Coordinates of C-alpha atoms in Angstrom, one line a residue:
Chain A
M9 CA -10.1 -22.8 -47.5
T10 CA -10.4 -26.3 -48.7
E11 CA -9.4 -29.1 -46.3
V12 CA -5.8 -30.1 -47.0
N13 CA -5.0 -33.7 -46.8
Y14 CA -1.6 -33.5 -45.1
I15 CA -0.8 -37.1 -45.4
A16 CA -1.3 -36.9 -49.2
E17 CA 1.0 -33.8 -49.2
A18 CA 3.6 -35.8 -47.3
L19 CA 3.4 -38.6 -49.7
K20 CA 4.0 -36.1 -52.6
F21 CA 7.0 -34.8 -50.7
M22 CA 8.2 -38.4 -50.5
V23 CA 7.9 -39.0 -54.2
L24 CA 9.6 -35.7 -55.0
G25 CA 12.4 -36.3 -52.5
M26 CA 13.2 -39.8 -53.3
G27 CA 13.0 -39.0 -57.0
V28 CA 15.5 -36.2 -56.7
V29 CA 17.8 -38.1 -54.4
F30 CA 17.9 -41.0 -56.9
L31 CA 18.2 -38.8 -59.9
F32 CA 21.1 -37.0 -58.3
L33 CA 22.8 -40.3 -57.4
V34 CA 22.2 -42.0 -60.7
V35 CA 23.6 -39.0 -62.6
L36 CA 26.5 -39.0 -60.1
V37 CA 27.2 -42.7 -60.7
Q38 CA 27.2 -42.1 -64.5
L39 CA 29.5 -39.2 -64.1
I40 CA 31.8 -41.2 -62.0
K41 CA 31.9 -44.0 -64.6
L42 CA 32.5 -41.5 -67.4
Q43 CA 35.2 -39.8 -65.4
A44 CA 36.9 -43.1 -64.7
S45 CA 36.9 -44.1 -68.3
L46 CA 38.2 -40.7 -69.5
I47 CA 40.9 -40.7 -66.9
Q48 CA 41.9 -44.3 -67.7
K49 CA 42.0 -43.3 -71.4
Y50 CA 44.1 -40.1 -71.2
F51 CA 46.0 -40.6 -68.0
P52 CA 46.6 -44.4 -67.9
D53 CA 48.2 -45.6 -64.7
K54 CA 51.9 -45.7 -65.0
A55 CA 53.2 -49.2 -65.4
P56 CA 53.7 -50.6 -61.9
I57 CA 57.2 -49.8 -60.8
T58 CA 59.2 -52.9 -61.6
P59 CA 61.2 -54.1 -58.7
I60 CA 64.8 -53.1 -58.9
A61 CA 66.6 -56.3 -59.7
P62 CA 69.6 -57.3 -61.7
K63 CA 69.1 -56.8 -65.4
I64 CA 66.7 -59.2 -67.0
G65 CA 68.5 -61.8 -68.8
S66 CA 69.1 -65.3 -67.8
E67 CA 65.9 -67.4 -67.7
D68 CA 66.7 -69.1 -64.4
R69 CA 66.4 -65.7 -62.8
D70 CA 62.8 -65.2 -64.0
E71 CA 61.3 -67.2 -61.2
E72 CA 63.3 -65.3 -58.6
Q73 CA 62.2 -62.0 -60.0
R74 CA 58.6 -62.9 -60.0
R75 CA 59.0 -63.9 -56.4
V76 CA 60.6 -60.5 -55.5
A77 CA 57.8 -58.7 -57.4
A78 CA 55.2 -60.6 -55.4
I79 CA 56.9 -59.8 -52.1
I80 CA 57.2 -56.1 -52.9
A81 CA 53.6 -55.9 -54.1
A82 CA 52.4 -57.6 -50.9
I83 CA 54.4 -55.3 -48.7
S84 CA 53.2 -52.2 -50.5
E85 CA 49.6 -53.5 -50.4
Y86 CA 50.0 -54.1 -46.7
S87 CA 51.5 -50.8 -45.9
K88 CA 48.9 -49.0 -48.0
N89 CA 46.1 -50.7 -45.9
K90 CA 47.7 -49.8 -42.7
Chain B
M22 CA 9.4 -25.0 4.4
K23 CA 10.6 -26.8 7.4
I24 CA 14.2 -26.9 6.6
R25 CA 14.3 -23.3 5.9
Q26 CA 12.7 -22.5 9.3
I27 CA 15.1 -24.6 11.2
F28 CA 18.0 -23.0 9.4
L29 CA 16.7 -19.5 10.1
L30 CA 16.0 -20.4 13.7
F31 CA 19.6 -21.6 14.1
A32 CA 20.9 -18.4 12.6
L33 CA 18.7 -16.3 14.8
V34 CA 19.6 -18.0 18.1
A35 CA 23.2 -18.0 17.4
M36 CA 23.6 -14.3 16.8
S37 CA 20.5 -12.5 17.5
S38 CA 20.2 -9.4 15.5
F39 CA 23.8 -8.3 14.9
S40 CA 23.8 -5.4 12.6
F41 CA 26.8 -4.8 10.5
A42 CA 27.2 -1.1 10.5
T43 CA 29.3 -0.4 7.5
E44 CA 32.7 1.0 8.1
G45 CA 34.6 2.7 5.5
S46 CA 31.4 4.1 4.1
N47 CA 33.4 6.8 2.3
L48 CA 34.9 4.2 0.1
H49 CA 31.5 2.9 -0.5
H50 CA 30.2 6.3 -1.6
E51 CA 32.9 6.7 -4.2
A52 CA 32.2 3.4 -5.6
Q53 CA 28.5 4.3 -5.8
E54 CA 29.2 7.4 -7.7
Q55 CA 31.2 5.6 -10.3
S56 CA 28.5 3.0 -11.0
S57 CA 25.3 4.7 -10.3
H58 CA 23.1 1.8 -11.2
K59 CA 24.4 -0.1 -8.2
K60 CA 21.8 -0.5 -5.5
P61 CA 22.7 1.4 -2.4
Y62 CA 23.8 -1.1 0.2
E63 CA 21.5 -1.5 3.2
P64 CA 22.6 -2.9 6.4
K65 CA 21.5 -6.5 6.9
T66 CA 21.2 -8.7 9.9
L67 CA 23.0 -11.9 9.8
S68 CA 19.7 -13.7 9.7
Q69 CA 18.8 -11.7 6.6
L70 CA 22.1 -12.6 5.0
A71 CA 21.6 -16.2 5.9
S72 CA 18.1 -16.3 4.5
S73 CA 19.0 -14.5 1.3
F74 CA 21.9 -16.9 0.9
W75 CA 19.5 -19.7 1.3
E76 CA 17.4 -18.3 -1.5
T77 CA 20.3 -18.6 -3.8
T78 CA 21.2 -22.2 -3.0
G79 CA 20.4 -25.0 -5.5
I80 CA 18.6 -26.9 -2.8
N81 CA 16.1 -24.1 -2.3
A82 CA 15.7 -23.6 -6.1
I83 CA 14.8 -27.3 -6.5
I84 CA 12.5 -27.5 -3.4
D85 CA 10.7 -24.1 -3.8
T86 CA 8.8 -24.4 -7.0
N87 CA 7.2 -21.0 -6.8
D88 CA 10.3 -18.9 -6.7
G89 CA 9.5 -17.3 -10.0
E90 CA 12.8 -18.5 -11.6
M91 CA 12.9 -17.8 -15.3
T92 CA 13.9 -20.3 -18.0
S93 CA 16.9 -19.4 -20.0
D94 CA 17.1 -19.1 -23.7
P95 CA 20.0 -18.1 -25.9
A96 CA 17.7 -15.9 -27.8
G97 CA 17.3 -13.6 -24.8
E98 CA 14.5 -12.5 -22.6
A99 CA 11.9 -12.4 -25.3
K100 CA 11.8 -16.2 -25.2
E101 CA 12.1 -16.6 -21.5
R102 CA 9.2 -17.4 -19.2
P103 CA 8.7 -18.3 -15.6
M104 CA 9.5 -21.9 -14.9
G105 CA 6.8 -24.3 -14.1
A106 CA 6.7 -26.2 -10.9
F107 CA 7.6 -29.5 -12.5
E108 CA 10.4 -28.0 -14.6
S109 CA 12.2 -26.4 -11.8
S110 CA 12.0 -29.4 -9.5
L111 CA 11.4 -33.0 -10.5
G112 CA 12.0 -32.2 -14.2
R113 CA 15.5 -31.1 -13.4
I114 CA 16.2 -34.2 -11.4
I115 CA 14.9 -36.4 -14.2
M116 CA 17.1 -34.6 -16.8
I117 CA 20.1 -35.0 -14.6
A118 CA 19.4 -38.7 -14.3
I119 CA 19.1 -38.9 -18.1
V120 CA 22.5 -37.1 -18.3
F121 CA 24.1 -39.6 -16.1
L122 CA 22.6 -42.4 -18.3
L123 CA 24.2 -40.7 -21.3
F124 CA 27.6 -40.5 -19.4
Y125 CA 27.2 -44.2 -18.7
L126 CA 26.5 -45.0 -22.4
A127 CA 29.4 -42.9 -23.5
I128 CA 32.0 -44.1 -21.1
A129 CA 31.1 -47.7 -20.2
K130 CA 29.5 -48.6 -23.5
G131 CA 31.6 -46.5 -25.7
F132 CA 28.7 -45.1 -27.8
E133 CA 30.1 -42.2 -29.8
P134 CA 31.7 -40.7 -26.7
L135 CA 33.0 -37.8 -28.7
L136 CA 29.5 -36.5 -29.2
L137 CA 27.6 -38.0 -26.4
L138 CA 29.8 -36.9 -23.6
P139 CA 30.0 -33.1 -24.5
I140 CA 26.2 -33.1 -25.2
A141 CA 25.5 -34.8 -21.8
F142 CA 27.7 -32.4 -20.0
G143 CA 26.1 -29.5 -21.7
G144 CA 22.8 -30.9 -20.5
L145 CA 24.1 -31.2 -17.0
L146 CA 25.2 -27.5 -17.0
A147 CA 22.0 -26.4 -18.6
N148 CA 20.0 -27.9 -15.7
I149 CA 21.8 -26.0 -13.0
P150 CA 19.3 -23.8 -11.2
L151 CA 19.8 -20.1 -11.1
A152 CA 23.1 -20.1 -13.0
H153 CA 21.4 -19.4 -16.4
M154 CA 24.2 -21.0 -18.3
A155 CA 22.0 -21.4 -21.3
G156 CA 20.9 -17.8 -21.3
P157 CA 22.4 -15.2 -23.8
E158 CA 25.2 -14.4 -21.3
G159 CA 25.9 -17.9 -20.1
M160 CA 28.6 -20.0 -21.5
L161 CA 26.3 -22.4 -23.3
G162 CA 24.1 -19.6 -24.6
V163 CA 27.2 -17.8 -26.0
I164 CA 28.3 -21.0 -27.7
Y165 CA 24.8 -21.6 -29.0
N166 CA 24.5 -18.1 -30.5
M167 CA 28.0 -18.3 -31.9
G168 CA 27.6 -21.3 -34.1
I169 CA 24.4 -23.3 -33.8
A170 CA 21.7 -20.6 -34.1
N171 CA 23.4 -19.4 -37.3
E172 CA 24.2 -22.9 -38.7
F173 CA 27.9 -22.2 -38.7
F174 CA 29.1 -25.2 -36.7
P175 CA 27.3 -27.8 -38.8
L176 CA 29.0 -26.5 -41.9
L177 CA 32.4 -26.6 -40.2
I178 CA 31.8 -30.2 -39.2
F179 CA 30.8 -31.0 -42.8
M180 CA 34.1 -29.5 -43.9
G181 CA 36.0 -31.7 -41.5
V182 CA 34.1 -34.8 -42.5
G183 CA 34.8 -34.0 -46.1
A184 CA 38.5 -33.7 -45.3
M185 CA 38.4 -37.1 -43.5
T186 CA 36.4 -39.0 -46.1
D187 CA 38.1 -41.2 -48.7
F188 CA 35.8 -41.5 -51.7
G189 CA 37.9 -44.3 -53.1
P190 CA 35.5 -47.1 -52.2
L191 CA 32.6 -45.2 -53.8
L192 CA 34.6 -44.5 -56.9
A193 CA 35.7 -48.1 -57.2
N194 CA 32.2 -49.4 -57.1
P195 CA 29.9 -46.4 -58.0
K196 CA 26.6 -48.3 -58.1
T197 CA 26.7 -48.8 -54.4
A198 CA 25.9 -45.0 -54.2
L199 CA 22.3 -46.0 -54.9
L200 CA 22.2 -47.7 -51.5
G201 CA 23.0 -44.4 -49.9
G202 CA 19.9 -43.1 -51.8
A203 CA 17.6 -45.9 -50.7
A204 CA 18.4 -45.2 -47.1
Q205 CA 17.0 -41.7 -47.5
F206 CA 13.6 -43.4 -47.5
G207 CA 13.9 -43.2 -43.8
I208 CA 13.6 -39.4 -44.1
F209 CA 10.6 -39.3 -46.4
G210 CA 8.8 -42.4 -44.9
S211 CA 8.9 -40.9 -41.4
L212 CA 7.8 -37.6 -42.8
V213 CA 4.5 -39.3 -43.6
G214 CA 4.5 -40.8 -40.1
A215 CA 5.2 -37.5 -38.4
V216 CA 2.3 -35.8 -40.3
A217 CA 0.1 -38.7 -39.3
L218 CA 1.0 -38.1 -35.7
G219 CA -0.2 -34.5 -36.0
F220 CA 2.9 -32.5 -36.6
D221 CA 2.5 -29.9 -39.3
L222 CA 4.3 -30.4 -42.6
Q223 CA 7.2 -28.1 -41.9
D224 CA 7.9 -29.5 -38.4
A225 CA 7.5 -33.0 -39.7
S226 CA 10.1 -32.3 -42.4
A227 CA 12.6 -31.1 -39.8
I228 CA 12.0 -34.1 -37.6
S229 CA 12.2 -36.7 -40.3
I230 CA 15.6 -35.5 -41.4
I231 CA 16.8 -37.5 -38.3
G232 CA 16.4 -40.5 -40.5
G233 CA 19.4 -39.4 -42.5
A234 CA 21.4 -40.1 -39.4
D235 CA 23.4 -37.0 -40.0
G236 CA 23.8 -34.7 -37.0
P237 CA 25.0 -31.6 -38.9
T238 CA 22.3 -31.9 -41.6
S239 CA 19.7 -32.3 -38.9
I240 CA 20.8 -29.1 -37.1
F241 CA 21.0 -27.3 -40.4
I242 CA 17.5 -28.2 -41.4
A243 CA 15.9 -27.8 -37.9
N244 CA 17.3 -24.3 -37.8
R245 CA 15.6 -23.4 -41.0
L246 CA 12.3 -25.2 -40.6
A247 CA 11.6 -25.6 -36.9
P248 CA 14.0 -23.6 -34.7
D249 CA 11.9 -24.3 -31.6
M250 CA 12.5 -28.0 -31.9
L251 CA 16.2 -27.8 -32.7
G252 CA 17.2 -29.1 -29.3
A253 CA 15.2 -32.2 -29.3
I254 CA 15.9 -32.9 -33.0
A255 CA 19.7 -32.5 -32.5
V256 CA 19.7 -34.6 -29.4
A257 CA 17.6 -37.3 -31.1
A258 CA 19.9 -37.3 -34.2
Y259 CA 23.1 -37.5 -32.2
S260 CA 21.8 -40.1 -29.7
Y261 CA 20.6 -42.3 -32.5
M262 CA 23.9 -41.9 -34.3
A263 CA 25.6 -43.0 -31.1
L264 CA 23.2 -45.9 -30.8
V265 CA 23.8 -47.1 -34.4
P266 CA 25.5 -50.3 -33.0
V267 CA 22.4 -51.0 -31.0
I268 CA 19.6 -50.1 -33.4
Q269 CA 20.9 -51.4 -36.7
P270 CA 22.1 -55.0 -36.2
P271 CA 18.7 -56.4 -35.2
I272 CA 17.1 -54.8 -38.3
M273 CA 19.9 -56.1 -40.5
R274 CA 19.6 -59.6 -39.2
A275 CA 15.9 -59.6 -39.5
L276 CA 15.9 -58.7 -43.2
T277 CA 18.7 -60.9 -44.4
T278 CA 19.2 -64.7 -44.5
K279 CA 22.4 -66.2 -43.2
E280 CA 23.6 -67.1 -46.7
E281 CA 23.2 -63.5 -47.7
R282 CA 25.1 -62.2 -44.8
E283 CA 27.9 -64.6 -45.7
I284 CA 28.3 -63.3 -49.2
K285 CA 31.9 -62.3 -49.9
M286 CA 32.6 -59.3 -52.1
G287 CA 35.4 -59.1 -54.6
V288 CA 38.5 -57.0 -54.3
Q289 CA 37.9 -53.3 -55.3
R290 CA 39.7 -51.9 -58.2
K291 CA 42.4 -49.4 -57.8
V292 CA 41.2 -45.8 -58.1
H293 CA 43.3 -43.2 -60.0
R294 CA 44.4 -40.2 -58.0
L295 CA 42.8 -37.9 -60.5
E296 CA 39.4 -39.5 -60.0
K297 CA 39.5 -38.7 -56.4
L298 CA 40.7 -35.2 -57.1
F299 CA 37.9 -34.4 -59.5
F300 CA 35.1 -36.1 -57.5
P301 CA 34.3 -33.3 -55.1
I302 CA 34.2 -30.8 -58.0
V303 CA 31.8 -33.1 -59.9
V304 CA 29.5 -33.5 -56.9
L305 CA 29.5 -29.7 -56.3
M306 CA 28.8 -29.0 -59.9
L307 CA 25.9 -31.4 -59.9
S308 CA 24.4 -29.9 -56.8
I309 CA 24.8 -26.4 -58.2
L310 CA 22.8 -27.5 -61.3
I311 CA 20.2 -29.6 -59.6
L312 CA 19.8 -28.3 -56.1
P313 CA 21.6 -25.1 -55.1
E314 CA 19.7 -25.2 -51.8
S315 CA 21.9 -28.0 -50.6
T316 CA 25.2 -26.3 -51.6
P317 CA 26.0 -24.9 -48.2
L318 CA 26.3 -28.4 -46.9
I319 CA 27.8 -30.0 -50.0
G320 CA 30.0 -27.0 -50.7
A321 CA 31.6 -27.3 -47.3
F322 CA 31.9 -31.0 -47.7
A323 CA 33.4 -30.7 -51.2
F324 CA 35.9 -28.0 -50.0
G325 CA 37.2 -30.3 -47.2
N326 CA 37.5 -33.2 -49.6
F327 CA 39.2 -31.2 -52.3
A328 CA 41.7 -29.8 -49.8
K329 CA 42.5 -33.4 -48.8
E330 CA 42.8 -34.8 -52.3
S331 CA 44.7 -31.9 -53.8
G332 CA 47.6 -33.1 -51.8
V333 CA 49.2 -29.6 -51.8
I334 CA 47.6 -28.2 -48.7
D335 CA 48.1 -31.0 -46.2
R336 CA 48.5 -28.5 -43.4
L337 CA 45.1 -27.1 -44.0
S338 CA 43.4 -30.3 -44.5
D339 CA 45.1 -31.7 -41.5
T340 CA 43.7 -28.8 -39.4
M341 CA 40.2 -29.4 -40.8
Q342 CA 40.1 -33.0 -40.0
N343 CA 41.8 -32.8 -36.6
S344 CA 42.0 -29.6 -34.6
L345 CA 39.2 -27.7 -36.3
I346 CA 36.7 -30.5 -36.2
N347 CA 37.7 -31.3 -32.6
I348 CA 37.1 -27.7 -31.4
V349 CA 33.8 -27.5 -33.2
T350 CA 32.7 -30.8 -31.8
I351 CA 33.3 -29.5 -28.3
F352 CA 31.2 -26.4 -29.0
L353 CA 28.6 -28.3 -30.9
G354 CA 28.2 -30.8 -28.1
L355 CA 27.9 -28.3 -25.4
G356 CA 25.6 -26.1 -27.4
V357 CA 23.3 -28.9 -28.3
G358 CA 23.4 -30.1 -24.7
S359 CA 22.1 -26.7 -23.6
K360 CA 18.8 -27.7 -25.1
L361 CA 18.6 -30.6 -22.6
A362 CA 17.3 -28.2 -20.0
A363 CA 14.2 -29.6 -18.4
D364 CA 12.0 -26.8 -19.6
K365 CA 13.0 -27.4 -23.2
F366 CA 13.3 -31.1 -23.3
L367 CA 10.6 -32.5 -21.1
V368 CA 7.7 -31.6 -23.3
L369 CA 5.4 -34.0 -25.1
E370 CA 6.8 -33.0 -28.5
S371 CA 10.3 -34.3 -27.6
L372 CA 8.8 -37.7 -27.0
G373 CA 7.2 -37.6 -30.5
I374 CA 10.5 -36.5 -32.0
M375 CA 12.4 -39.3 -30.3
I376 CA 9.9 -41.9 -31.5
I377 CA 9.7 -40.6 -35.1
G378 CA 13.5 -40.3 -35.2
L379 CA 13.8 -43.9 -34.1
I380 CA 11.3 -45.0 -36.8
A381 CA 13.1 -42.9 -39.4
F382 CA 16.4 -44.4 -38.5
G383 CA 15.1 -47.9 -38.6
A384 CA 13.2 -47.3 -41.9
G385 CA 16.4 -45.9 -43.5
T386 CA 18.4 -49.0 -42.4
A387 CA 15.7 -51.3 -43.7
A388 CA 15.3 -49.5 -47.0
G389 CA 19.1 -49.7 -47.6
V390 CA 19.2 -53.4 -46.8
L391 CA 16.2 -54.2 -49.0
M392 CA 17.7 -52.2 -51.9
A393 CA 21.0 -54.0 -51.5
K394 CA 19.1 -57.3 -51.7
I395 CA 17.4 -56.3 -54.9
M396 CA 20.8 -55.1 -56.3
N397 CA 22.3 -58.4 -55.4
K398 CA 19.7 -60.3 -57.4
F399 CA 20.4 -58.3 -60.5
S400 CA 24.1 -57.6 -60.2
K401 CA 26.8 -59.7 -61.8
E402 CA 29.2 -59.3 -58.9
P403 CA 27.8 -60.4 -55.6
I404 CA 26.6 -57.7 -53.2
N405 CA 26.3 -58.4 -49.5
P406 CA 22.9 -56.9 -48.5
L407 CA 24.4 -55.9 -45.2
I408 CA 26.2 -53.0 -46.8
G409 CA 22.8 -51.4 -47.6
A410 CA 22.5 -50.6 -43.9
A411 CA 25.5 -48.3 -44.2
G412 CA 23.5 -46.0 -46.5
V413 CA 22.4 -44.0 -43.5
S414 CA 25.1 -41.5 -43.3
A415 CA 26.5 -41.9 -39.8
V416 CA 30.1 -42.0 -41.0
P417 CA 32.0 -44.2 -40.4
M418 CA 30.0 -45.8 -37.6
A419 CA 27.4 -47.4 -39.8
A420 CA 30.1 -49.0 -42.0
R421 CA 31.9 -50.4 -39.0
V422 CA 28.6 -51.9 -37.8
V423 CA 28.1 -53.5 -41.2
S424 CA 31.6 -54.9 -41.1
K425 CA 31.0 -56.3 -37.6
V426 CA 27.8 -58.0 -38.4
G427 CA 29.4 -59.4 -41.6
A428 CA 32.3 -60.8 -39.7
E429 CA 29.9 -62.4 -37.2
A430 CA 28.2 -64.3 -40.0
R431 CA 31.5 -65.3 -41.6
P432 CA 34.7 -64.7 -39.7
G433 CA 37.3 -63.0 -41.9
N434 CA 34.8 -61.4 -44.2
V435 CA 35.8 -57.8 -44.3
L436 CA 33.0 -55.6 -45.6
L437 CA 34.3 -52.3 -44.2
M438 CA 35.6 -50.8 -47.5
H439 CA 32.6 -52.0 -49.4
A440 CA 30.3 -50.5 -46.8
M441 CA 32.1 -47.1 -47.0
G442 CA 30.8 -46.6 -50.5
P443 CA 27.1 -46.5 -49.5
N444 CA 28.1 -44.7 -46.3
V445 CA 29.7 -41.7 -48.0
A446 CA 27.0 -41.7 -50.6
G447 CA 24.5 -41.5 -47.7
V448 CA 26.1 -38.3 -46.6
I449 CA 25.6 -36.8 -50.1
G450 CA 22.1 -38.4 -50.3
S451 CA 20.9 -36.8 -47.0
A452 CA 22.3 -33.5 -48.0
V453 CA 20.4 -33.7 -51.2
A454 CA 17.2 -34.7 -49.3
A455 CA 17.8 -31.8 -47.0
G456 CA 18.0 -29.5 -50.0
V457 CA 14.7 -30.9 -51.4
L458 CA 13.0 -30.2 -48.1
L459 CA 14.4 -26.7 -48.0
S460 CA 13.2 -26.1 -51.5
I461 CA 9.7 -27.1 -50.7
F462 CA 9.4 -24.6 -47.9
K463 CA 11.1 -21.7 -49.6

């Protein structure tokens, strides 16, 4: 039996192990990106639900509507993060 | 044995040689016929009774080191041996003191009490003399054989963790997954260290997995590669997980500058529901192709996560992430604690395991932080290097610690969600690393 250098063996394990872990994660990252772009392409997010407000018409209401939209968005964001 | 003599003398003087002639001996006879293995009862004097009672007290078991008490092992008598003098006396007292220290850490300091408290109590029970609770018929031994010796509990825990994990932050910023990979350097770096300390390759691999900071994975691997060291490895892994808030921050502060810690990270994009739904399947497919050895862990994890994200079996996913994981945590804690018996834990190897585990943990944290620093240099969007520390997979403890250290540097800077990305990637990373180690020793 030849003398085995265990530390050298352990270093080889390290190269293999870190290599496989990174390979796995790099492939995973690419798959996540691919998946995200495919999903965005074929199942685009539905347009954000517009706040229920009186029919769009007069220009002076525009500002008011934007404010309501902002408030609703803030509330939904807040309750989502709860 | 002075105490014993005094006790006996007292018993003798008080009631000199009473003999309890047995009445109703007919009844006794019948009972004997039914269970023939029962020893026939011989009349005893009260002094004999007193002295045999004394033999069964814990005080005697601790004082008298040569009573031939056997160690207990869930695997049964084959693995039992007479207890050494140290193990059955001072060793027990030391272990009970350690257990009390763990109670203190769990209750007063709040270090992962969910894990630490059951483990510590299991340790307390395992150190009870004469009761053999860690033996194959004792409560702890039964629990141990039920789910730890066959790797069942770690997989159930993985299932529950999968059902609790939200991969949203990872999906929103996928490149942070690489930080979870870098932190696995703790495993392989300390593997070299363990070999240098004189452990053989297989044992060293089992020990170094502690660097993944993942209790279930550690138990899983230890069982396959070094079952004799399972107790110390599991205890080390869980206690370091509990000590994440103590071990990590100094390393994180040492490796980053104040400006780096103050980096703010942008708002994460919104993740489509379908992305979350497909993700566990993608991970599982990938591990089937690359590393089937790791699929028991990743499979359980993916199932839990898929159940959650599917949105149609909320009842089941709710059970997995609450009741089931709670039950298993109780069992796992007590079962692991049974290995805190003095005869198992107070050996030189445990010390080596604890030291290597600590190094592994520190190296993993450091590698994650350094990787995050490098990524920050090359990335368009700023990356706070602190989130690299969350690459060790103690979920969600490591991410919380990152957030805390980040908030210390700049109040109001919330890194929690950003740190969850590397954190959950760390779980996958350490399962992959575990699969690699298993494949080497196949």
